[in-house]
Amino acid sequence: MSDMPTQQEQDKYSQLVNRKSNAVKSSGPLGAGLVQLSHLHTSPNSQAPVPALPEKGGKTRHGIIPEELFQLLYPKTGVTGPYMLGAGLLTYILSKEIYIINHETFAAACMGTVIIYGVTKFGPDVAAFADKLNEEKVQKAQEVKDLAMTSLAQAIQDEKKEQWRAEGRQMLFEAKRNNVAMLLETNRRERVHMVTNEVKKRLDYQIALQTLHRRMEQEHMVNWVEKNVVTSITPQQEKASIAKCITDLKVLAKVQQAKTTA
């Protein structure tokens, strides 16, 4: 969207300016001058950037007369025009007694001569000294500028390094999170393994207890049966059983002997 005012807004602004101008003009010459100054300050040229001042002055003749004045008069008066203009003005001032020569004139001439002599004699040395001071100030300012630029460049490098460290810190935090997650998983599995072992031990204990009960029951049953069997055998049955065993042993002995001889 454009920031330019519309035609209606421009018309209202123009009417308001005209009313104020008429009101100020009606107040007299002073008001008219203020209106001109207001137009001067509100002109587009007031928004233009101010040109930079030159480091050195323009060329002059005789120390104080600008070279532009001679260049301005050359096309109309020739080379001797400026000098004739100065001589004519001086003759006019003296002839009309606009300026009267007195003792102050000679004093001013002496003072001007002394000043010109001093400027001519000591001016270059003073200018060189002033230029040296200016160069030293400029050099110091340049050193301060270079130091500031160096410190700022180092600060930029440090900031970039800190940003790089911040990026690496994110990776470090992620690795630490993974390590913590692995430790938690390891602890969980160790506890599960410990619970499993404890449950297994209790189940093994129950199995061993049941096995012990069964074995004790079997031993008790065997002892009971053996005891009852022993008590139910009579002496005659015992003798017949022993005789039968001896007979069986003899038969087995004969059979074994026959196998060995064959």
mmCIF file of N, CA, C and O in Angstrom, residues 189-228:
data_model
loop_
_atom_site.group_PDB
_atom_site.id
_atom_site.type_symbol
_atom_site.label_atom_id
_atom_site.label_comp_id
_atom_site.label_asym_id
_atom_site.label_seq_id
_atom_site.Cartn_x
_atom_site.Cartn_y
_atom_site.Cartn_z
ATOM 1 N N ARG A 189 15.708 -53.315 34.144
ATOM 2 C CA ARG A 189 15.964 -54.716 33.820
ATOM 3 C C ARG A 189 16.642 -55.445 34.988
ATOM 4 O O ARG A 189 16.356 -56.636 35.231
ATOM 5 N N GLU A 190 17.550 -54.749 35.711
ATOM 6 C CA GLU A 190 18.174 -55.379 36.865
ATOM 7 C C GLU A 190 17.135 -55.709 37.936
ATOM 8 O O GLU A 190 17.175 -56.786 38.549
ATOM 9 N N ARG A 191 16.213 -54.803 38.156
ATOM 10 C CA ARG A 191 15.176 -55.066 39.151
ATOM 11 C C ARG A 191 14.256 -56.190 38.698
ATOM 12 O O ARG A 191 13.852 -57.050 39.516
ATOM 13 N N VAL A 192 13.929 -56.209 37.388
ATOM 14 C CA VAL A 192 13.104 -57.316 36.880
ATOM 15 C C VAL A 192 13.827 -58.642 37.041
ATOM 16 O O VAL A 192 13.232 -59.654 37.443
ATOM 17 N N HIS A 193 15.152 -58.628 36.732
ATOM 18 C CA HIS A 193 15.943 -59.846 36.891
ATOM 19 C C HIS A 193 16.006 -60.267 38.358
ATOM 20 O O HIS A 193 15.909 -61.482 38.682
ATOM 21 N N MET A 194 16.159 -59.286 39.274
ATOM 22 C CA MET A 194 16.195 -59.600 40.692
ATOM 23 C C MET A 194 14.853 -60.176 41.156
ATOM 24 O O MET A 194 14.820 -61.186 41.895
ATOM 25 N N VAL A 195 13.755 -59.581 40.710
ATOM 26 C CA VAL A 195 12.437 -60.113 41.071
ATOM 27 C C VAL A 195 12.263 -61.517 40.527
ATOM 28 O O VAL A 195 11.741 -62.426 41.205
ATOM 29 N N THR A 196 12.710 -61.731 39.274
ATOM 30 C CA THR A 196 12.601 -63.068 38.668
ATOM 31 C C THR A 196 13.382 -64.099 39.470
ATOM 32 O O THR A 196 12.894 -65.219 39.732
ATOM 33 N N ASN A 197 14.615 -63.743 39.879
ATOM 34 C CA ASN A 197 15.427 -64.670 40.661
ATOM 35 C C ASN A 197 14.784 -64.977 42.014
ATOM 36 O O ASN A 197 14.780 -66.133 42.479
ATOM 37 N N GLU A 198 14.239 -63.911 42.649
ATOM 38 C CA GLU A 198 13.603 -64.135 43.945
ATOM 39 C C GLU A 198 12.372 -65.035 43.812
ATOM 40 O O GLU A 198 12.161 -65.954 44.626
ATOM 41 N N VAL A 199 11.590 -64.794 42.782
ATOM 42 C CA VAL A 199 10.414 -65.648 42.560
ATOM 43 C C VAL A 199 10.833 -67.073 42.257
ATOM 44 O O VAL A 199 10.243 -68.053 42.753
ATOM 45 N N LYS A 200 11.897 -67.205 41.437
ATOM 46 C CA LYS A 200 12.393 -68.545 41.102
ATOM 47 C C LYS A 200 12.899 -69.270 42.352
ATOM 48 O O LYS A 200 12.667 -70.488 42.527
ATOM 49 N N LYS A 201 13.611 -68.509 43.217
ATOM 50 C CA LYS A 201 14.096 -69.133 44.452
ATOM 51 C C LYS A 201 12.933 -69.627 45.306
ATOM 52 O O LYS A 201 12.974 -70.735 45.872
ATOM 53 N N ARG A 202 11.892 -68.812 45.415
ATOM 54 C CA ARG A 202 10.743 -69.238 46.225
ATOM 55 C C ARG A 202 10.030 -70.437 45.602
ATOM 56 O O ARG A 202 9.600 -71.371 46.309
ATOM 57 N N LEU A 203 9.920 -70.422 44.244
ATOM 58 C CA LEU A 203 9.311 -71.578 43.590
ATOM 59 C C LEU A 203 10.169 -72.824 43.764
ATOM 60 O O LEU A 203 9.642 -73.937 44.014
ATOM 61 N N ASP A 204 11.512 -72.674 43.646
ATOM 62 C CA ASP A 204 12.414 -73.813 43.867
ATOM 63 C C ASP A 204 12.287 -74.324 45.304
ATOM 64 O O ASP A 204 12.344 -75.545 45.564
ATOM 65 N N TYR A 205 12.110 -73.379 46.240
ATOM 66 C CA TYR A 205 11.934 -73.803 47.636
ATOM 67 C C TYR A 205 10.646 -74.607 47.810
ATOM 68 O O TYR A 205 10.644 -75.644 48.499
ATOM 69 N N GLN A 206 9.590 -74.146 47.182
ATOM 70 C CA GLN A 206 8.331 -74.883 47.268
ATOM 71 C C GLN A 206 8.462 -76.265 46.634
ATOM 72 O O GLN A 206 7.973 -77.286 47.170
ATOM 73 N N ILE A 207 9.158 -76.335 45.462
ATOM 74 C CA ILE A 207 9.367 -77.631 44.798
ATOM 75 C C ILE A 207 10.207 -78.554 45.680
ATOM 76 O O ILE A 207 9.912 -79.758 45.838
ATOM 77 N N ALA A 208 11.303 -77.987 46.258
ATOM 78 C CA ALA A 208 12.148 -78.805 47.131
ATOM 79 C C ALA A 208 11.379 -79.282 48.363
ATOM 80 O O ALA A 208 11.536 -80.438 48.835
ATOM 81 N N LEU A 209 10.503 -78.369 48.881
ATOM 82 C CA LEU A 209 9.701 -78.754 50.045
ATOM 83 C C LEU A 209 8.734 -79.881 49.698
ATOM 84 O O LEU A 209 8.594 -80.860 50.456
ATOM 85 N N GLN A 210 8.085 -79.763 48.548
ATOM 86 C CA GLN A 210 7.175 -80.823 48.114
ATOM 87 C C GLN A 210 7.933 -82.129 47.864
ATOM 88 O O GLN A 210 7.455 -83.232 48.222
ATOM 89 N N THR A 211 9.123 -82.041 47.233
ATOM 90 C CA THR A 211 9.941 -83.239 47.000
ATOM 91 C C THR A 211 10.336 -83.889 48.318
ATOM 92 O O THR A 211 10.335 -85.137 48.449
ATOM 93 N N LEU A 212 10.711 -83.055 49.314
ATOM 94 C CA LEU A 212 11.079 -83.588 50.615
ATOM 95 C C LEU A 212 9.898 -84.292 51.273
ATOM 96 O O LEU A 212 10.046 -85.409 51.820
ATOM 97 N N HIS A 213 8.719 -83.654 51.185
ATOM 98 C CA HIS A 213 7.537 -84.304 51.751
ATOM 99 C C HIS A 213 7.260 -85.639 51.074
ATOM 100 O O HIS A 213 6.977 -86.650 51.746
ATOM 101 N N ARG A 214 7.363 -85.671 49.742
ATOM 102 C CA ARG A 214 7.101 -86.914 49.010
ATOM 103 C C ARG A 214 8.126 -87.989 49.372
ATOM 104 O O ARG A 214 7.787 -89.160 49.553
ATOM 105 N N ARG A 215 9.417 -87.585 49.456
ATOM 106 C CA ARG A 215 10.453 -88.566 49.781
ATOM 107 C C ARG A 215 10.271 -89.131 51.204
ATOM 108 O O ARG A 215 10.416 -90.334 51.438
ATOM 109 N N MET A 216 9.920 -88.187 52.110
ATOM 110 C CA MET A 216 9.691 -88.656 53.486
ATOM 111 C C MET A 216 8.479 -89.580 53.555
ATOM 112 O O MET A 216 8.496 -90.596 54.291
ATOM 113 N N GLU A 217 7.444 -89.253 52.790
ATOM 114 C CA GLU A 217 6.273 -90.129 52.764
ATOM 115 C C GLU A 217 6.639 -91.499 52.191
ATOM 116 O O GLU A 217 6.201 -92.555 52.711
ATOM 117 N N GLN A 218 7.436 -91.487 51.087
ATOM 118 C CA GLN A 218 7.850 -92.763 50.484
ATOM 119 C C GLN A 218 8.705 -93.583 51.450
ATOM 120 O O GLN A 218 8.517 -94.809 51.590
ATOM 121 N N GLU A 219 9.673 -92.913 52.138
ATOM 122 C CA GLU A 219 10.516 -93.640 53.084
ATOM 123 C C GLU A 219 9.678 -94.199 54.234
ATOM 124 O O GLU A 219 9.887 -95.346 54.680
ATOM 125 N N HIS A 220 8.722 -93.352 54.691
ATOM 126 C CA HIS A 220 7.854 -93.836 55.766
ATOM 127 C C HIS A 220 7.022 -95.028 55.304
ATOM 128 O O HIS A 220 6.885 -96.049 56.050
ATOM 129 N N MET A 221 6.501 -94.929 54.053
ATOM 130 C CA MET A 221 5.706 -96.049 53.518
ATOM 131 C C MET A 221 6.557 -97.298 53.356
ATOM 132 O O MET A 221 6.138 -98.421 53.695
ATOM 133 N N VAL A 222 7.786 -97.146 52.837
ATOM 134 C CA VAL A 222 8.669 -98.308 52.638
ATOM 135 C C VAL A 222 9.020 -98.947 53.977
ATOM 136 O O VAL A 222 9.016 -100.180 54.139
ATOM 137 N N ASN A 223 9.353 -98.059 54.974
ATOM 138 C CA ASN A 223 9.696 -98.610 56.302
ATOM 139 C C ASN A 223 8.493 -99.337 56.908
ATOM 140 O O ASN A 223 8.631 -100.410 57.523
ATOM 141 N N TRP A 224 7.333 -98.740 56.704
ATOM 142 C CA TRP A 224 6.132 -99.350 57.271
ATOM 143 C C TRP A 224 5.836 -100.704 56.614
ATOM 144 O O TRP A 224 5.541 -101.694 57.264
ATOM 145 N N VAL A 225 5.956 -100.716 55.269
ATOM 146 C CA VAL A 225 5.709 -101.980 54.550
ATOM 147 C C VAL A 225 6.757 -103.017 54.928
ATOM 148 O O VAL A 225 6.453 -104.225 55.162
ATOM 149 N N GLU A 226 8.033 -102.562 54.980
ATOM 150 C CA GLU A 226 9.110 -103.504 55.323
ATOM 151 C C GLU A 226 8.926 -104.056 56.731
ATOM 152 O O GLU A 226 9.112 -105.254 56.991
ATOM 153 N N LYS A 227 8.551 -103.160 57.622
ATOM 154 C CA LYS A 227 8.337 -103.607 58.989
ATOM 155 C C LYS A 227 7.202 -104.614 59.077
ATOM 156 O O LYS A 227 7.288 -105.661 59.760
ATOM 157 N N ASN A 228 6.088 -104.276 58.372
ATOM 158 C CA ASN A 228 4.949 -105.198 58.387
ATOM 159 C C ASN A 228 5.291 -106.538 57.722
ATOM 160 O O ASN A 228 4.846 -107.614 58.158
#
